[in-house]
Short mmCIF file of C-alpha atoms in Angstrom, two decimals:
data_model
loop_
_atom_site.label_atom_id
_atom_site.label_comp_id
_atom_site.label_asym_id
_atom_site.label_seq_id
_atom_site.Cartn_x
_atom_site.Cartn_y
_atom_site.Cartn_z
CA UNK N 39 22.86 -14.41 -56.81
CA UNK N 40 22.75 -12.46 -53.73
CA UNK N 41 20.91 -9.28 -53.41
CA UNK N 42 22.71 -6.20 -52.79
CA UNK N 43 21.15 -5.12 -49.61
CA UNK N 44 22.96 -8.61 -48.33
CA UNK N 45 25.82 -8.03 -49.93
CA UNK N 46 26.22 -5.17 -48.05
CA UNK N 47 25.48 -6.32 -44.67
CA UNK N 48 28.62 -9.47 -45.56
CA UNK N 49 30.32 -6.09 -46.05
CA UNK N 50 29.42 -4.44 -42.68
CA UNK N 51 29.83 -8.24 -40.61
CA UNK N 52 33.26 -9.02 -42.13
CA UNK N 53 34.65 -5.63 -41.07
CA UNK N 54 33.06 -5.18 -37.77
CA UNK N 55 34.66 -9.30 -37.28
CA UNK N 56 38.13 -8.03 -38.01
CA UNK N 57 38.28 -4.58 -36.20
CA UNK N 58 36.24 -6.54 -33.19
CA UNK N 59 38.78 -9.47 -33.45
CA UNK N 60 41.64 -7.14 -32.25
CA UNK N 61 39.48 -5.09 -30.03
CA UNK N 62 37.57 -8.11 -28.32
CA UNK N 63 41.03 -9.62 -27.93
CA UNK N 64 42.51 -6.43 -25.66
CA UNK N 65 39.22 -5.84 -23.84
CA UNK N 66 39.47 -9.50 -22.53
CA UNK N 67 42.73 -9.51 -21.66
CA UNK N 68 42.87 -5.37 -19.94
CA UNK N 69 41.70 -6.72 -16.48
CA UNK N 70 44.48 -9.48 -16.24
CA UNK N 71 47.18 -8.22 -18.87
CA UNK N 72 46.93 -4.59 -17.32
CA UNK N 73 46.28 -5.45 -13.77
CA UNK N 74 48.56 -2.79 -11.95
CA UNK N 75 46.80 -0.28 -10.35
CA UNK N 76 43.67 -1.62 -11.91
CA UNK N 77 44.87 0.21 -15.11
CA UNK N 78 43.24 -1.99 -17.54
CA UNK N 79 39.87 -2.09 -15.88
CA UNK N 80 40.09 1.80 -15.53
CA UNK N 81 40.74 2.15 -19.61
CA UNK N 82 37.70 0.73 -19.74
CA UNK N 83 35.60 2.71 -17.63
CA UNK N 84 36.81 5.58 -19.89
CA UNK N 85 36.54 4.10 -22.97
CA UNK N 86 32.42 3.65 -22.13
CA UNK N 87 32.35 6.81 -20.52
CA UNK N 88 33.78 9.02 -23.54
CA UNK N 89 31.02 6.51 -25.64
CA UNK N 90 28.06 7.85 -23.07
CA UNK N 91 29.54 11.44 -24.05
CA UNK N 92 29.97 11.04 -27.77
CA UNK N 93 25.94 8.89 -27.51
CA UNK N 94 24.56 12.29 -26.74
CA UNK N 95 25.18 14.39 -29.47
CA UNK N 96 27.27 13.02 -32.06
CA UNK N 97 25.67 9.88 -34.05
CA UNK N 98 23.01 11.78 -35.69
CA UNK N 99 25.30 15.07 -36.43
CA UNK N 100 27.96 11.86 -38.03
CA UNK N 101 25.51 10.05 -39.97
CA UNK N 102 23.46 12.23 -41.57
CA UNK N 103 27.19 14.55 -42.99
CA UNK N 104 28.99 11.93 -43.77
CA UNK N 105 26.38 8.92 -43.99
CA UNK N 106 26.31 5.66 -42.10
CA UNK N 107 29.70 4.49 -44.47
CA UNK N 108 32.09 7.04 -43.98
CA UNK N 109 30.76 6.96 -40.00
CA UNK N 110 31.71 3.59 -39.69
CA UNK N 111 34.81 4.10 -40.91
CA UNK N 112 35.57 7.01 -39.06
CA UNK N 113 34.72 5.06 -35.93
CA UNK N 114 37.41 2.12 -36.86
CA UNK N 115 40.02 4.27 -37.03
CA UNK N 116 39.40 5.65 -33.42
CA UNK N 117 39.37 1.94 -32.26
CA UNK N 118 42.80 1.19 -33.98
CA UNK N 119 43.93 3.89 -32.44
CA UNK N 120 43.54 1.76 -28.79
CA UNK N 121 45.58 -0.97 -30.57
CA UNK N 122 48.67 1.60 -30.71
CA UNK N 123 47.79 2.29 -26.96
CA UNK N 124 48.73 -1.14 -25.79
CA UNK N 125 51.89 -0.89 -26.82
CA UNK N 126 53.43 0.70 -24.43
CA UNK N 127 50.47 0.68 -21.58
CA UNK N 128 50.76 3.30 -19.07
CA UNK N 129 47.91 6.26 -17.38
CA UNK N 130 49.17 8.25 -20.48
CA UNK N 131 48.85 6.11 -23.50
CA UNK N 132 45.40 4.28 -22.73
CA UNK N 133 43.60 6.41 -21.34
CA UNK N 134 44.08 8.99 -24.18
CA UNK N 135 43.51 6.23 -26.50
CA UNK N 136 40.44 5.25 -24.68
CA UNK N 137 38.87 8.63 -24.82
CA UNK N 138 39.50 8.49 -28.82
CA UNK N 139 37.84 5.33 -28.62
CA UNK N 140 34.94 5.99 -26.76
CA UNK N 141 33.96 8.95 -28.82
CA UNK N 142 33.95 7.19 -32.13
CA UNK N 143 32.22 3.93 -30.64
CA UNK N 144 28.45 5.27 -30.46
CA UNK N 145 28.88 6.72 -34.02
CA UNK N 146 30.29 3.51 -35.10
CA UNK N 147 27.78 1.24 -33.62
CA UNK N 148 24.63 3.67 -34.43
CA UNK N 149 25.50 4.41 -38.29
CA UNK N 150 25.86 0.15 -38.31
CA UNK N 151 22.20 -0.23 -37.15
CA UNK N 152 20.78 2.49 -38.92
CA UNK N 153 22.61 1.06 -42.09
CA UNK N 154 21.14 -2.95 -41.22
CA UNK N 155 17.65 -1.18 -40.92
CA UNK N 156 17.94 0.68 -43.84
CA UNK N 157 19.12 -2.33 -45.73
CA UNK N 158 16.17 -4.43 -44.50
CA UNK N 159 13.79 -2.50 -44.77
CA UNK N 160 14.89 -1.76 -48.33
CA UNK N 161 14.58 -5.29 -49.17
CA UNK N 162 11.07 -6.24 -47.55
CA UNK N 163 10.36 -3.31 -50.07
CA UNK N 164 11.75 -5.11 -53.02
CA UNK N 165 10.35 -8.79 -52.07
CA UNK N 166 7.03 -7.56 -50.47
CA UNK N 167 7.65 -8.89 -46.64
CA UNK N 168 7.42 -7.78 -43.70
CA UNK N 169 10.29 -5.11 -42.53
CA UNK N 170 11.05 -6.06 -39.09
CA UNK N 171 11.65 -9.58 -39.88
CA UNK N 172 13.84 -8.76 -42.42
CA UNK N 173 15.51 -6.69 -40.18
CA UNK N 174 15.44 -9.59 -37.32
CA UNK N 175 17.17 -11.69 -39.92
CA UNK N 176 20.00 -8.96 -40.77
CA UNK N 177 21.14 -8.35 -37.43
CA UNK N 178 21.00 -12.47 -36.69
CA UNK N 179 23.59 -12.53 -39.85
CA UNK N 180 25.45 -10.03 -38.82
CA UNK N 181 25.71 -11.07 -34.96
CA UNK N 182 26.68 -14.55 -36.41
CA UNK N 183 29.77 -12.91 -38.13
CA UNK N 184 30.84 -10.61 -35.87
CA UNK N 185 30.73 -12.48 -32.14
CA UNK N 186 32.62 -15.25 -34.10
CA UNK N 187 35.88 -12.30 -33.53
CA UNK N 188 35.89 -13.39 -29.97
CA UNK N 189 36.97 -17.21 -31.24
CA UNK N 190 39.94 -15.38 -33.47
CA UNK N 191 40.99 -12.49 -31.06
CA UNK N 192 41.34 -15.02 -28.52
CA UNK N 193 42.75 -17.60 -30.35
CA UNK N 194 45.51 -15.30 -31.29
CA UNK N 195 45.90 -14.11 -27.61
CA UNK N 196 46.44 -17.66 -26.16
CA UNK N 197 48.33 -18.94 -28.95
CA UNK N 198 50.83 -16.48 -28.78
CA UNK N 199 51.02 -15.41 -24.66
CA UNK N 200 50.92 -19.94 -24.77
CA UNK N 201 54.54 -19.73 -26.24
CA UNK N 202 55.62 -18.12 -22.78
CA UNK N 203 57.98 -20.50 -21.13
CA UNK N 204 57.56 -18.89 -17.75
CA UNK N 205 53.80 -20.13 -17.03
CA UNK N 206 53.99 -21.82 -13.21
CA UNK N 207 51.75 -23.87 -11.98
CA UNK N 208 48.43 -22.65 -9.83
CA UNK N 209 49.38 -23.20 -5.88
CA UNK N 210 46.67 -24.78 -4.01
CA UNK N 211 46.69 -21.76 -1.45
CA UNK N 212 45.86 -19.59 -4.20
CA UNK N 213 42.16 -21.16 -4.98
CA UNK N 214 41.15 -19.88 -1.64
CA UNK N 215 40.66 -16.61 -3.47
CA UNK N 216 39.23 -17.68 -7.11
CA UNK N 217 35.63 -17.09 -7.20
CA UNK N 218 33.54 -15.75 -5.18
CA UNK N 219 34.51 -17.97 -2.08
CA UNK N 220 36.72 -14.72 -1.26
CA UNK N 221 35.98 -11.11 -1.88
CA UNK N 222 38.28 -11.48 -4.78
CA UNK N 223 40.09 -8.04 -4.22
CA UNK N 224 42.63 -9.99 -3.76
CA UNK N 225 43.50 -12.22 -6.13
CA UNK N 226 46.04 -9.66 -7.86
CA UNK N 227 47.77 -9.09 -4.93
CA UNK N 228 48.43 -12.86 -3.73
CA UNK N 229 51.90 -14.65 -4.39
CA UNK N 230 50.94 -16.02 -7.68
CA UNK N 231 52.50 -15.12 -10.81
CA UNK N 232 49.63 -15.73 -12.65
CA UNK N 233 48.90 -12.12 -13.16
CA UNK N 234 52.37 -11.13 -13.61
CA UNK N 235 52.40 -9.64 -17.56
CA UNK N 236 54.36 -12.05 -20.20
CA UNK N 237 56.76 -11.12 -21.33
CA UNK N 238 57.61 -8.15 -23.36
CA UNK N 239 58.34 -9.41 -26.83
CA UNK N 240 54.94 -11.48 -26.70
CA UNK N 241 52.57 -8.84 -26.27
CA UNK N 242 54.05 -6.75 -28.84
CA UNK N 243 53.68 -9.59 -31.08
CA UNK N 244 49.84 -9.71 -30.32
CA UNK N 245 49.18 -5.75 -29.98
CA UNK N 246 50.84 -5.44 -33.42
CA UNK N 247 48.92 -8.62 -34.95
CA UNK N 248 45.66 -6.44 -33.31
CA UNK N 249 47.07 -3.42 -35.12
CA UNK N 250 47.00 -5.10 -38.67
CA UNK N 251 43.78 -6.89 -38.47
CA UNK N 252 42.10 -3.53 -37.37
CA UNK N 253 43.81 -1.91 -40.44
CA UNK N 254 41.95 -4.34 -42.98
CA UNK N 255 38.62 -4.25 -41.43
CA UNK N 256 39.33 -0.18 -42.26
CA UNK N 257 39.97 -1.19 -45.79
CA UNK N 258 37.32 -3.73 -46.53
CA UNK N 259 34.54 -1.15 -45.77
CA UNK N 260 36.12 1.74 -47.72
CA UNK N 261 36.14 -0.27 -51.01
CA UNK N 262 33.22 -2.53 -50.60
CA UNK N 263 31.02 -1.13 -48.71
CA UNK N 264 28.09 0.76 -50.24
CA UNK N 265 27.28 4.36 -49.87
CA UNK N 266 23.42 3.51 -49.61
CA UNK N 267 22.52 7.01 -47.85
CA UNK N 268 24.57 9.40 -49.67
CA UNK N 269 21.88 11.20 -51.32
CA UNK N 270 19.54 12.14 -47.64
CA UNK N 271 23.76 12.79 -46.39
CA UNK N 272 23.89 15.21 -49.19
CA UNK N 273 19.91 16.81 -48.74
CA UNK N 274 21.13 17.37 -45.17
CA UNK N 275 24.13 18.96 -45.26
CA UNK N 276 22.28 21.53 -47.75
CA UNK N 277 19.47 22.09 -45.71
CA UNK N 278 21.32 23.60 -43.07
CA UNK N 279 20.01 21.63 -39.96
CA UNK N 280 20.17 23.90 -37.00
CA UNK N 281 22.85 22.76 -34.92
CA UNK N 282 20.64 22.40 -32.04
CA UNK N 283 18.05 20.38 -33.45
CA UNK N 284 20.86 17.64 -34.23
CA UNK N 285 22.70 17.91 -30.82
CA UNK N 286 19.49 17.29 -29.19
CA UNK N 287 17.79 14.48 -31.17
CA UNK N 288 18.88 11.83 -28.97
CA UNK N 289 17.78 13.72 -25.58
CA UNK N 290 14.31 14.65 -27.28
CA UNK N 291 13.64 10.89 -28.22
CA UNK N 292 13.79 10.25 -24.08
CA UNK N 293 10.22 11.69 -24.46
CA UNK N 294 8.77 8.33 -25.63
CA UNK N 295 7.55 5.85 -22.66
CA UNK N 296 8.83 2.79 -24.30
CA UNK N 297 12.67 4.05 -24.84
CA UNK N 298 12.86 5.14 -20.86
CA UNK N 299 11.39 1.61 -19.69
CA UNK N 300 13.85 -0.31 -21.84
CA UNK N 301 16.59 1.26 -20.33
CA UNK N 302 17.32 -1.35 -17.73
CA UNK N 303 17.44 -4.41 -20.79
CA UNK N 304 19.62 -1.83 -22.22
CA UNK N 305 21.89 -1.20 -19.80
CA UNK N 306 21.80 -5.36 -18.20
CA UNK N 307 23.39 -5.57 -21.87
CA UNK N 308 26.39 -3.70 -20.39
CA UNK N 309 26.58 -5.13 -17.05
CA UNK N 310 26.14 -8.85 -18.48
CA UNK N 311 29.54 -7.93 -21.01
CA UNK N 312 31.27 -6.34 -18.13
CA UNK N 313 31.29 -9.26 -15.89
CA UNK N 314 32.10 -12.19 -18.15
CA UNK N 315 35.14 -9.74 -20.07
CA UNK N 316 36.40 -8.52 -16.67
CA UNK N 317 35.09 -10.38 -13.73
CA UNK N 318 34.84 -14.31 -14.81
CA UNK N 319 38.13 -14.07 -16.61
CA UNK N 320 39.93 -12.40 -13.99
CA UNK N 321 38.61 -13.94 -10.54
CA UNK N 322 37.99 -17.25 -12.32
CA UNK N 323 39.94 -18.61 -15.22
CA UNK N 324 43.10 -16.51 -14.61
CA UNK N 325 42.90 -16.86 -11.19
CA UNK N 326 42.42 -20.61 -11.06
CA UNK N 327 44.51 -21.62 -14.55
CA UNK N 328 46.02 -19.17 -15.32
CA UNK N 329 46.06 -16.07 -18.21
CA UNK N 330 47.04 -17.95 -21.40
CA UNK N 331 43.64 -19.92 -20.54
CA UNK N 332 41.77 -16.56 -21.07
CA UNK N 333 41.85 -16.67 -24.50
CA UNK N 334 40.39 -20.31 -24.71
CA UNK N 335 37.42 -19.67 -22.39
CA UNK N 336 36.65 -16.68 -24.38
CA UNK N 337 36.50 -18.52 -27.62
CA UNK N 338 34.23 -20.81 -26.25
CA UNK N 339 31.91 -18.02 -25.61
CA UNK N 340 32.31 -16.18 -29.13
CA UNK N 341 31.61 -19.57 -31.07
CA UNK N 342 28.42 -20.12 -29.03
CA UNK N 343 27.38 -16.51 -29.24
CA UNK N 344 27.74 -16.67 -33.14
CA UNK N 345 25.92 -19.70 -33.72
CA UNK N 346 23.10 -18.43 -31.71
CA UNK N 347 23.21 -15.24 -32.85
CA UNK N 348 22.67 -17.06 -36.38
CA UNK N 349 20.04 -19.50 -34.86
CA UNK N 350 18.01 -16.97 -32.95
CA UNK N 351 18.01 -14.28 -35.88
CA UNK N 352 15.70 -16.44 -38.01
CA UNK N 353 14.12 -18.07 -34.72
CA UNK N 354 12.85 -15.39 -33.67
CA UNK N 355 9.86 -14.75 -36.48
CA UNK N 356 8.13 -18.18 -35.54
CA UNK N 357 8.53 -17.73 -31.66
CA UNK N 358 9.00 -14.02 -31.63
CA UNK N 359 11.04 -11.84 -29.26
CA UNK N 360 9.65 -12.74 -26.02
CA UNK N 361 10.16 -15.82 -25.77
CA UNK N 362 14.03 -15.39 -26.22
CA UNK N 363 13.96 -13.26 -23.96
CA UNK N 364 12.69 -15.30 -21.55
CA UNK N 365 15.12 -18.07 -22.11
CA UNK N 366 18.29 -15.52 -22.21
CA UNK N 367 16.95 -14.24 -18.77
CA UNK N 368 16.29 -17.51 -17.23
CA UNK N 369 20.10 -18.75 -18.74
CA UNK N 370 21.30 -15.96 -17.49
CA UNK N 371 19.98 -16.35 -13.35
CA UNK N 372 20.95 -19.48 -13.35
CA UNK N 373 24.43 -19.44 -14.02
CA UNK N 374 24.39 -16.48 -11.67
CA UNK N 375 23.40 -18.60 -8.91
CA UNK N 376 25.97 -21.09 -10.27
CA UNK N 377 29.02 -18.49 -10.22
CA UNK N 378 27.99 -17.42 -6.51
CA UNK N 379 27.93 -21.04 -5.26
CA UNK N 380 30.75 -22.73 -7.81
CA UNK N 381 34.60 -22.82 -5.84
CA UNK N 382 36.69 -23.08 -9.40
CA UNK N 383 39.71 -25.85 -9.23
CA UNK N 384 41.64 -26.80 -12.17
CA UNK N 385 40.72 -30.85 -12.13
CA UNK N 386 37.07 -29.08 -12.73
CA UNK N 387 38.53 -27.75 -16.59
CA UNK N 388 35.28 -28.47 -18.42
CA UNK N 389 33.12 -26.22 -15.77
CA UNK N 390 35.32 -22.94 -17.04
CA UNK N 391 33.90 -23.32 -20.53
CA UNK N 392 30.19 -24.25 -19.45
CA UNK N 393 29.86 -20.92 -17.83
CA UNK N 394 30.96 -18.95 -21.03
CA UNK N 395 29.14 -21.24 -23.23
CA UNK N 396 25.38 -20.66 -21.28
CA UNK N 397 26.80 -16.72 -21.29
CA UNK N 398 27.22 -16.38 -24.90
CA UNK N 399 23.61 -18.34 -25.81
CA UNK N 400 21.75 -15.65 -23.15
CA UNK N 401 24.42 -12.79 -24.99
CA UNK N 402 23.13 -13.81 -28.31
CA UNK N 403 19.77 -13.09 -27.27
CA UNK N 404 20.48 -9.81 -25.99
CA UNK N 405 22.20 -8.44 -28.75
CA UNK N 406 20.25 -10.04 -31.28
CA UNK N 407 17.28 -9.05 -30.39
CA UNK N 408 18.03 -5.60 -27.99
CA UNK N 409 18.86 -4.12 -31.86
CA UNK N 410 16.43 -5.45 -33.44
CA UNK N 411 13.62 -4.07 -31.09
CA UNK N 412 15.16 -0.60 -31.12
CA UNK N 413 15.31 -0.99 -34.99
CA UNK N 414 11.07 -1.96 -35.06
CA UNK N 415 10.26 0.60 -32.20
CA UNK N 416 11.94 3.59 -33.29
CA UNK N 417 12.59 3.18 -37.42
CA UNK N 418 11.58 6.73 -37.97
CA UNK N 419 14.48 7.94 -35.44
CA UNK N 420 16.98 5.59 -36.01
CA UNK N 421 19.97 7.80 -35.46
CA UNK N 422 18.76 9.02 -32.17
CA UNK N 423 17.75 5.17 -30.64
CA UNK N 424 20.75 3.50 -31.83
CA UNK N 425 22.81 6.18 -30.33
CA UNK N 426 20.53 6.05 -26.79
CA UNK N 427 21.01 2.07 -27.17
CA UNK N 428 24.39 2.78 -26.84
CA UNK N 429 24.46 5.41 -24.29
CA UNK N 430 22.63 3.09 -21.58
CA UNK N 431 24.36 0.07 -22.67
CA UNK N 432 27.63 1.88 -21.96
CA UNK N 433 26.55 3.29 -18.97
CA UNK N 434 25.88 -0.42 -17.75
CA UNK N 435 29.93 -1.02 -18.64
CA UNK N 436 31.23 2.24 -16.78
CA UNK N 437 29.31 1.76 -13.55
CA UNK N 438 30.68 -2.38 -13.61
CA UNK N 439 33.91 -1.46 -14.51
CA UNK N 440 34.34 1.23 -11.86
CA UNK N 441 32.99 -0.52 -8.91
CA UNK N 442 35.36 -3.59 -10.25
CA UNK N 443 38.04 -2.37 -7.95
CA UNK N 444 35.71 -2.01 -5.16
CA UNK N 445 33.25 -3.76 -4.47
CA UNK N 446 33.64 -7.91 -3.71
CA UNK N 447 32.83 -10.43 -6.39
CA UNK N 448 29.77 -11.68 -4.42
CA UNK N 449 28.06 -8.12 -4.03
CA UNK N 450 28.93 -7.73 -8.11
CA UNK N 451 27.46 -10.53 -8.50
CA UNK N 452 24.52 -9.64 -6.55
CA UNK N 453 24.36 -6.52 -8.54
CA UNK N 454 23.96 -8.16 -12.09
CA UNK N 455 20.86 -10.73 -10.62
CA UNK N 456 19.04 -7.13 -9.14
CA UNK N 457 19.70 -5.61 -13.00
CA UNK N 458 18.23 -8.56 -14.46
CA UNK N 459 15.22 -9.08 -12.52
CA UNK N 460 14.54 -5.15 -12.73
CA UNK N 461 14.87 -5.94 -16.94
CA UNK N 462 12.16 -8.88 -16.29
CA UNK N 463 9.97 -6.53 -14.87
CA UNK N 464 10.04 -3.98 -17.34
CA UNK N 465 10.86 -4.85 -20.55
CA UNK N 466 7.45 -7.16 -21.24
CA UNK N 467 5.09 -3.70 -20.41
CA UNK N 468 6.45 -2.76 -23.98
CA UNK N 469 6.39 -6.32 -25.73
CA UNK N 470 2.79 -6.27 -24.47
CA UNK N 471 2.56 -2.53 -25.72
CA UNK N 472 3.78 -3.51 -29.07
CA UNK N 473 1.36 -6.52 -29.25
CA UNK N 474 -1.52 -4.54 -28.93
CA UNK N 475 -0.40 -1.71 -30.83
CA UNK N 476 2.24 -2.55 -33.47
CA UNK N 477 4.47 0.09 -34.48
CA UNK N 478 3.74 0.92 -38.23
CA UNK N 479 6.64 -0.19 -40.61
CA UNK N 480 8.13 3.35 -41.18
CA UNK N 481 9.06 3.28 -45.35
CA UNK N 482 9.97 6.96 -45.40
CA UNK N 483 13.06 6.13 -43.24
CA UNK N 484 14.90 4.71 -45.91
CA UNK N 485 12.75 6.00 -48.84
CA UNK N 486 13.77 9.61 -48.87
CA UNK N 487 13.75 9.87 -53.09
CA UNK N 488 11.58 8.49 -55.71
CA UNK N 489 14.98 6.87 -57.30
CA UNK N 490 15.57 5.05 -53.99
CA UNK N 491 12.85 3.01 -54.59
CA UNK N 492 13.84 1.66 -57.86
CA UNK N 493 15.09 -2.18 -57.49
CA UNK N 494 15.97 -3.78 -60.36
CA UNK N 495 19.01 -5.87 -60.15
CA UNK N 496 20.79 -3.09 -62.90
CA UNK N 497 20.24 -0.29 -60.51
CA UNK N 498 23.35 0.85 -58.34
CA UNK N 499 23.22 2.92 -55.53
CA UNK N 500 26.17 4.27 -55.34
CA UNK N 501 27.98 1.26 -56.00
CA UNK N 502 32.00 1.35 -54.73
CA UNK N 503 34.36 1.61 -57.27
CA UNK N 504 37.50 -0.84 -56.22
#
């Protein structure tokens, strides 16, 4: 019988996979499907931006009134909300929807990590191990489940834009622009009708299969999910916090070293997202094949960033962190190097999905790993580092997204090797930090009562009534 702790974090996976399934789905297809005007790509520069805003002040004030439960679902609903959006796309539909989005996406993702930590730590209580590995093996579980949505979300995009009877055939003229053989500021604004919008009836179809998966993810959290930090929820809200204190927690937590210098891994997480969901399925795969091959590329790169995510989860306490690092970095440069020198041509089909598969393996790492470090490092502040994780990562997504427009594919390209190799050179100073000086496994973070601690298989906390 499983415990509860993992019981709960099925809970958390399975709902983050469907509400990430319709949102994954859109934020692939923005840059193509939403190409006029660069309206798409814009949407998403807002979307991170309103998450940068909503990172500084309102995780912890979220989490610790309503609890990391109620959080999370208060953050789905603002990403359904984007769903509606895209049905009738235009500056004043997304971009309001984006700003909704963006400011429930930091409390979303934060009260999810500080609920995994909580959970593991909670159980290396009960079976006497060690914390962070349990926590290392929570968020490989949970990455496993949810980067899987990118294989469903996408399967339902190109299934259903595939039904389109007016897809033409790539001209050869065109492939002078795919990749970066061009500047690739042009590839929406060449004679093909590959980024011409399907039609009508076809996206509503998919926007409004988005809407409904993002409604159960809302439900399966509400009425399974438990409400394992209603009690210190409760304490707070009596105590009378000042206002300040909370609004500042994640600025104040900028005074540790180690956050500031793993800033750039934090934000490459952003930039490495940014390009492979808007660059490499814009200026290669719809440029070269065409947009109903979107969905299949990015499939490939969900089912390899699951199983790794899986793999590298429980990896990770017999080689430990750096090491995967290192291999997600070195992954990472090479197919860089790869995309700068590769000219894409349909007769080379299997080369589109090598590129996402290498991405999601290096991805797995990052996210894997990225939380799980922040979860170690900081378990005594978790609100305040999960909501700075996200606050850098995002800022890596608005600064790609906005020079997306601008800048050539070469220089973006360029751009994303400089981020990495700056993350090479500082993330090991606090790996090595942490090797000499381990940071102690903080049990008062999740052990706020004496009843807390209880553990026997008959003890609830706060168990869901369905």
């Amino acid at each position: 019988m499983i415990s509860r702790n993992f019981k709960n974090v099925l809970v958390v996976s399975v709902g983050f996979l469907f509400l990430f399934t319709a949102y994954g789905g859109l934020q692939s297809l923005q840059s193509s499907l939403n190409a006029k005007d660069g309206m798409g790509v814009a949407s998403l520069s807002v979307v991170y931006a309103s998450i940068i805003v909503s990172s500084m002040f309102l995780p912890p004030i979220m989490i610790k009134n309503l609890g990391c439960k109620w959080t999370i679902v208060a953050g789905m609903v603002c990403y359904v909300s984007y769903s509606f959006g895209n049905l009738y796309p235009g500056w004043y539909t997304l971009i309001p929807t984006s700003v909704i989005l963006g400011l429930g996406g930091s409390p979303l993702w934060s009260a999810k990590c500080t609920y995994l930590t909580i959970s593991g730590n909670a159980q290396a209580a009960k079976d006497g191990g060690r914390g962070p590995d349990v926590i290392n093996q929570y968020f490989g579980i949970f990455f496993f489940i949810f980067q899987s949505s990118a294989v469903w979300g996408n399967l339902m995009s190109s299934l259903i834009f595939g039904q389109d009877l007016d897809i033409a055939n790539i001209p050869e003229e065109q492939l002078i622009y795919c990749g970066a053989a061009d500047c690739g500021l042009n590839v929406s604004s060449s004679n093909s009708t590959t980024t011409t919008r399907p039609a009508q009836e076809l996206v509503w179809k998919l926007v409004g299969s988005y809407i409904g998966v993002g409604v159960v993810a809302i439900l399966i959290v509400s009425v399974f999910l438990d409400n394992i930090d209603r009690e210190q929820a409760s304490e707070f809200r009596g105590n009378h916090e000042p206002f300040g204190r909370t609004f500042l927690a994640t600025f104040r937590l900028l005074r540790d070293w180690r956050l500031v210098t793993l800033i750039p891994l934090t934000m490459y997480s952003g930039f490495e997202q940014s390009f492979l969901s808007g660059e490499y399925t814009k200026n290669y795969v719809t440029c070269a094949l065409g947009i109903h091959y979107v969905g299949f590329v990015m499939m490939c790169f969900g089912a390899t960033n699951s199983v790794c995510s899986f793999i590298f989860g429980r990896l990770a306490r017999y080689t430990g962190r750096a090491a995967l690092f290192s291999l997600a970095a070195l992954t990472n440069f090479c197919c860089i190097i790869g995309l700068l020198m590769w000219r894409p041509h349909q007769d080379e089909l299997a080369v589109f999905f090598v590129f996402p598969a290498l991405w999601g393996m290096s991805d797995a790492v990052w996210q894997t790993q990225t939380n799980a470090l922040y979860g170690v490092l900081f378990s005594a502040d978790k609100e305040a580092a999960f909501a700075n994780y996200r606050m850098w990562e995002s800022l890596g997504f608005v600064i790609a997204f906005a020079y997306s427009t601008f800048l050539c594919l070469e220089y973006k390209l360029y751009i994303l090797l400089a981020v990495l190799l700056l993350t090479v050179v500082t993330y090991p100073i606090v790996e090595y930090h942490e090797h000499k000086k381990p940071t102690p496994e903080a049990k008062e973070a999740f052990l706020t009562h004496v009843d807390t601690v209880q553990t026997e298989d008959n003890f609830i906390i706060c168990q869901s009534k369905v």
